[in-house]
């Protein structure tokens, strides 16, 4: 059996950390772009969603994103659930009623449309994937329900390094461990549109230049946000950066609507385990205190 001293263990951990840091100090996507760490209210084990920000992000989705992108896994009733956007039941009903939902067949076998109800899911802007692709240059826009999780950036060239790096983060920074790579990617994508450099004009073609795009620099989606595009009524700055941050937070909620509940249960479980460990330790000492060795 191999026995390692504390010094040896510490040296191995430090060496591993240095190796991981050399691979990727910041989150990076498939294209090698560095994504700057953003300050999110939902970061860390005690993070929570900002309800006002979620409502603004939902407004951005409704007025800008919903014309092309679906939200298939979200029902209207989810907007009013605990840990969600803070809407009342009446507000949820009013939001749902603004949408036309295809239903049926009726008694004569025909499909019909009706106002949405809280149990309905957000309707897709296109009847099928083929129609979505035909309207968007041959490629259907992705569904945004899980985009904040699906677009998580990696920290290294393989899964092993990524897992090891996450473990190190939890060891050395258990309270400030940062795992919001997906939101960082979305925010970077929405705010990184630039004029196409002359040397890349042939590569980009009739698409748009965005160095933050994970699959390259040429993206088919036109810049969706611009200053003063959507009217805010709460005095929040109407800038591209603020819009991007708000809608990204909303998409993070859509991808993980139970985030606050999960963190609350996790913290309670950790507190229980700490208290239980102390009780077991003192119980062991009490039971074995009179035993002669």
Coordinates of C-alpha atoms in Angstrom, one line a residue:
X1 CA 0.0 0.0 0.0
X2 CA 1.4 3.4 -1.0
X3 CA 1.3 6.1 1.7
X4 CA 1.6 9.7 0.8
X5 CA 2.6 12.4 3.3
X6 CA 0.6 15.6 3.6
X7 CA 3.4 17.5 1.8
X8 CA 3.3 15.1 -1.1
X9 CA -0.5 15.3 -1.4
X10 CA -0.3 19.1 -1.4
X11 CA 2.3 19.1 -4.0
X12 CA 0.3 16.8 -6.3
X13 CA -2.8 19.0 -5.9
X14 CA -0.8 22.2 -6.7
X15 CA 0.8 20.6 -9.7
X16 CA -2.6 19.5 -11.0
X17 CA -4.0 23.0 -10.5
X18 CA -1.1 24.5 -12.4
X19 CA -1.6 22.0 -15.2
X20 CA -5.3 22.8 -15.5
X21 CA -4.6 26.5 -15.3
X22 CA -2.2 26.3 -18.2
X23 CA -4.8 24.5 -20.2
X24 CA -7.5 27.2 -19.7
X25 CA -7.5 30.0 -17.2
X26 CA -10.9 31.2 -18.4
X27 CA -13.9 29.4 -19.9
X28 CA -13.4 29.0 -23.7
X29 CA -15.6 27.7 -26.4
X30 CA -15.0 25.3 -29.3
X31 CA -13.6 28.2 -31.3
X32 CA -11.0 29.1 -28.7
X33 CA -12.7 32.4 -27.8
X34 CA -12.2 33.5 -24.2
X35 CA -15.4 34.3 -22.4
X36 CA -15.2 36.9 -19.7
X37 CA -16.7 35.9 -16.3
X38 CA -19.8 37.9 -15.6
X39 CA -21.4 38.8 -12.3
X40 CA -24.6 36.9 -12.1
X41 CA -27.1 37.1 -9.2
X42 CA -27.6 33.3 -9.4
X43 CA -23.9 32.4 -9.1
X44 CA -22.6 30.4 -6.1
X45 CA -24.3 28.2 -3.6
X46 CA -26.4 31.0 -2.2
X47 CA -27.2 32.7 -5.6
X48 CA -30.8 33.7 -6.4
X49 CA -32.6 35.0 -9.5
X50 CA -33.4 38.7 -9.6
X51 CA -37.2 38.6 -10.3
X52 CA -37.2 42.1 -11.9
X53 CA -34.4 41.0 -14.2
X54 CA -36.1 37.8 -15.2
X55 CA -39.2 39.8 -16.1
X56 CA -37.2 42.1 -18.3
X57 CA -35.5 39.2 -19.9
X58 CA -38.8 37.6 -20.6
X59 CA -39.9 40.9 -22.2
X60 CA -36.8 40.7 -24.5
X61 CA -37.7 37.1 -25.4
X62 CA -41.3 38.0 -26.2
X63 CA -40.5 41.1 -28.3
X64 CA -37.2 40.0 -30.0
X65 CA -36.3 36.3 -29.7
X66 CA -39.7 34.6 -30.0
X67 CA -40.1 35.6 -33.7
X68 CA -37.5 32.9 -34.5
X69 CA -36.7 30.8 -31.4
X70 CA -39.1 28.5 -29.6
X71 CA -39.3 27.8 -25.9
X72 CA -40.8 24.3 -26.1
X73 CA -40.1 23.1 -22.5
X74 CA -41.7 26.0 -20.7
X75 CA -45.4 26.2 -19.9
X76 CA -47.1 29.5 -19.1
X77 CA -47.8 28.3 -15.6
X78 CA -44.1 28.0 -15.0
X79 CA -43.8 31.8 -15.0
X80 CA -45.8 32.1 -11.8
X81 CA -44.2 29.2 -9.8
X82 CA -42.1 29.6 -6.8
X83 CA -38.6 30.7 -7.7
X84 CA -39.8 31.9 -11.1
X85 CA -40.6 35.4 -12.4
X86 CA -42.9 36.5 -9.6
X87 CA -46.1 36.8 -11.7
X88 CA -49.5 36.3 -10.1
X89 CA -52.0 33.8 -11.4
X90 CA -54.0 36.5 -13.1
X91 CA -50.9 37.9 -14.8
X92 CA -50.0 34.4 -16.0
X93 CA -53.5 33.9 -17.4
X94 CA -53.2 37.3 -19.2
X95 CA -49.8 36.4 -20.7
X96 CA -51.1 33.0 -21.9
X97 CA -54.2 34.6 -23.5
X98 CA -52.0 36.8 -25.7
X99 CA -50.9 33.6 -27.6
X100 CA -52.9 31.6 -30.2
X101 CA -52.7 27.9 -29.5
X102 CA -53.6 25.3 -32.1
X103 CA -56.0 22.7 -30.6
X104 CA -58.3 20.0 -31.8
X105 CA -59.6 18.2 -33.6
X106 CA -63.1 19.5 -32.9
X107 CA -66.3 17.4 -33.3
X108 CA -66.0 17.8 -37.1
X109 CA -62.4 16.7 -37.2
X110 CA -60.9 20.1 -37.8
X111 CA -58.1 21.8 -36.0
X112 CA -58.8 25.2 -34.5
X113 CA -57.0 28.0 -32.6
X114 CA -57.9 29.3 -29.2
X115 CA -56.4 31.7 -26.6
X116 CA -53.6 30.2 -24.6
X117 CA -54.2 28.9 -21.1
X118 CA -51.7 28.5 -18.2
X119 CA -51.2 24.8 -18.8
X120 CA -50.2 25.4 -22.5
X121 CA -46.5 25.5 -23.6
X122 CA -45.1 28.4 -25.5
X123 CA -46.0 27.9 -29.2
X124 CA -43.2 27.6 -31.7
X125 CA -43.0 30.5 -34.3
X126 CA -42.9 27.9 -37.1
X127 CA -45.1 24.9 -37.8
X128 CA -42.2 22.5 -38.1
X129 CA -38.4 22.3 -38.3
X130 CA -38.4 22.4 -42.1
X131 CA -40.4 25.6 -42.2
X132 CA -38.0 27.1 -39.6
X133 CA -35.0 26.2 -41.7
X134 CA -36.5 27.5 -44.9
X135 CA -37.2 30.9 -43.3
X136 CA -33.7 31.1 -41.9
X137 CA -31.2 30.4 -44.6
X138 CA -31.5 26.6 -44.4
X139 CA -30.8 26.1 -40.7
X140 CA -33.5 26.1 -38.0
X141 CA -32.9 28.4 -35.0
X142 CA -32.3 26.4 -31.9
X143 CA -34.9 26.1 -29.2
X144 CA -33.9 28.3 -26.2
X145 CA -35.4 26.2 -23.4
X146 CA -32.1 24.6 -22.4
X147 CA -29.6 26.8 -24.3
X148 CA -28.0 28.1 -21.1
X149 CA -27.0 24.5 -20.3
X150 CA -26.4 23.2 -23.8
X151 CA -24.0 26.0 -24.6
X152 CA -21.7 25.6 -21.6
X153 CA -18.1 26.3 -22.5
X154 CA -15.3 23.9 -21.7
X155 CA -12.1 24.6 -19.8
X156 CA -9.9 22.2 -21.6
X157 CA -9.5 19.9 -24.6
X158 CA -11.1 16.9 -22.9
X159 CA -13.7 16.0 -20.4
X160 CA -11.2 14.7 -17.8
X161 CA -9.5 18.0 -17.5
X162 CA -12.9 19.8 -17.2
X163 CA -14.0 17.5 -14.4
X164 CA -10.7 17.8 -12.6
X165 CA -10.8 21.6 -12.8
X166 CA -14.3 21.7 -11.3
X167 CA -13.1 19.5 -8.4
X168 CA -10.3 21.8 -7.8
X169 CA -12.6 24.8 -7.8
X170 CA -14.8 23.2 -5.2
X171 CA -11.8 22.2 -3.0
X172 CA -10.1 25.6 -3.0
X173 CA -13.2 27.9 -3.4
X174 CA -16.2 26.0 -2.0
X175 CA -18.2 29.2 -1.6
X176 CA -17.2 31.1 -4.8
X177 CA -17.0 28.1 -7.2
X178 CA -18.1 29.4 -10.6
X179 CA -19.9 27.2 -13.1
X180 CA -22.0 29.7 -15.1
X181 CA -20.1 29.1 -18.4
X182 CA -23.3 28.8 -20.4
X183 CA -24.7 32.3 -19.5
X184 CA -21.2 33.8 -20.1
X185 CA -21.3 32.3 -23.6
X186 CA -24.7 33.6 -24.4
X187 CA -23.9 37.1 -23.1
X188 CA -20.6 37.1 -25.1
X189 CA -22.4 36.0 -28.2
X190 CA -25.1 38.7 -28.0
X191 CA -22.6 41.5 -27.4
X192 CA -19.7 40.5 -29.7
X193 CA -21.0 41.3 -33.2
X194 CA -18.3 43.3 -35.1
X195 CA -17.6 44.5 -38.6
X196 CA -16.1 41.7 -40.7
X197 CA -12.3 42.1 -41.1
X198 CA -11.2 42.3 -44.7
X199 CA -9.2 39.1 -44.4
X200 CA -12.3 37.1 -43.3
X201 CA -14.8 38.5 -45.7
X202 CA -14.6 35.4 -47.9
X203 CA -15.0 33.1 -44.9
X204 CA -18.0 35.0 -43.4
X205 CA -19.7 35.6 -46.8
X206 CA -23.3 36.7 -46.4
X207 CA -23.3 35.9 -42.7
X208 CA -22.3 38.0 -39.7
X209 CA -19.0 38.2 -38.0
X210 CA -19.0 37.2 -34.3
X211 CA -15.8 36.0 -32.7
X212 CA -17.7 34.6 -29.7
X213 CA -19.6 32.1 -31.8
X214 CA -18.6 28.7 -30.6
X215 CA -18.6 27.0 -34.0
X216 CA -16.5 29.6 -35.7
X217 CA -16.8 33.4 -36.5
X218 CA -19.6 33.3 -39.1
X219 CA -23.1 33.2 -37.7
X220 CA -26.3 33.3 -39.6
X221 CA -28.3 35.2 -37.0
X222 CA -28.2 39.0 -37.4
X223 CA -27.4 41.1 -34.4
X224 CA -30.7 40.7 -32.4
X225 CA -30.1 43.5 -29.9
X226 CA -29.3 47.2 -30.1
X227 CA -29.6 50.2 -27.8
X228 CA -33.1 51.4 -27.0
X229 CA -34.6 48.5 -28.9
X230 CA -37.1 47.5 -26.1
X231 CA -38.7 50.0 -23.8
X232 CA -38.1 49.4 -20.1
X233 CA -40.6 51.0 -17.7
X234 CA -38.5 50.6 -14.5
X235 CA -35.7 53.0 -15.3
X236 CA -33.2 50.2 -16.2
X237 CA -30.7 51.4 -18.9
X238 CA -31.8 50.4 -22.3
X239 CA -28.5 49.3 -23.7
X240 CA -27.4 46.2 -25.7
X241 CA -25.3 45.0 -22.7
X242 CA -28.2 45.3 -20.3
X243 CA -30.6 43.6 -22.7
X244 CA -28.1 40.8 -23.2
X245 CA -27.7 40.3 -19.4
X246 CA -31.4 40.3 -18.8
X247 CA -32.4 37.9 -21.5
X248 CA -29.4 35.6 -20.5
X249 CA -30.7 35.5 -16.9
X250 CA -34.1 34.6 -18.2
X251 CA -32.7 31.8 -20.3
X252 CA -30.7 30.5 -17.3
X253 CA -34.0 30.3 -15.4
X254 CA -35.7 28.5 -18.3
X255 CA -32.9 25.9 -18.3
X256 CA -33.0 25.5 -14.6
X257 CA -36.2 26.8 -13.1
X258 CA -35.6 24.8 -9.8
X259 CA -32.2 26.4 -9.3
X260 CA -33.1 28.2 -6.1
X261 CA -34.8 25.2 -4.6
X262 CA -31.9 23.0 -5.5
X263 CA -29.4 25.3 -3.8
X264 CA -31.6 25.7 -0.7
X265 CA -31.9 21.9 -0.3
X266 CA -28.2 21.5 -0.9
X267 CA -27.2 24.1 1.8
X268 CA -29.7 22.5 4.3
X269 CA -28.2 19.0 3.5
X270 CA -24.7 20.3 4.1
X271 CA -25.7 21.9 7.4
X272 CA -27.3 18.6 8.5
X273 CA -24.2 16.7 7.6
X274 CA -21.9 19.0 9.5
X275 CA -24.1 18.8 12.6
X276 CA -24.5 15.1 12.3
X277 CA -20.7 14.6 11.9
X278 CA -20.1 16.6 15.2
X279 CA -22.8 14.5 17.0
X280 CA -21.2 11.3 15.8
X281 CA -17.7 12.4 16.7
X282 CA -18.7 13.3 20.3
X283 CA -20.8 10.2 20.6
X284 CA -17.8 8.1 19.6
X285 CA -15.6 9.8 22.1
X286 CA -18.2 9.3 24.8
X287 CA -18.7 5.6 24.1
X288 CA -15.0 4.7 23.7
X289 CA -13.7 7.0 26.5
X290 CA -13.6 4.2 29.1
X291 CA -12.3 1.5 26.8
X292 CA -8.7 0.6 27.6
X293 CA -6.3 0.3 24.7

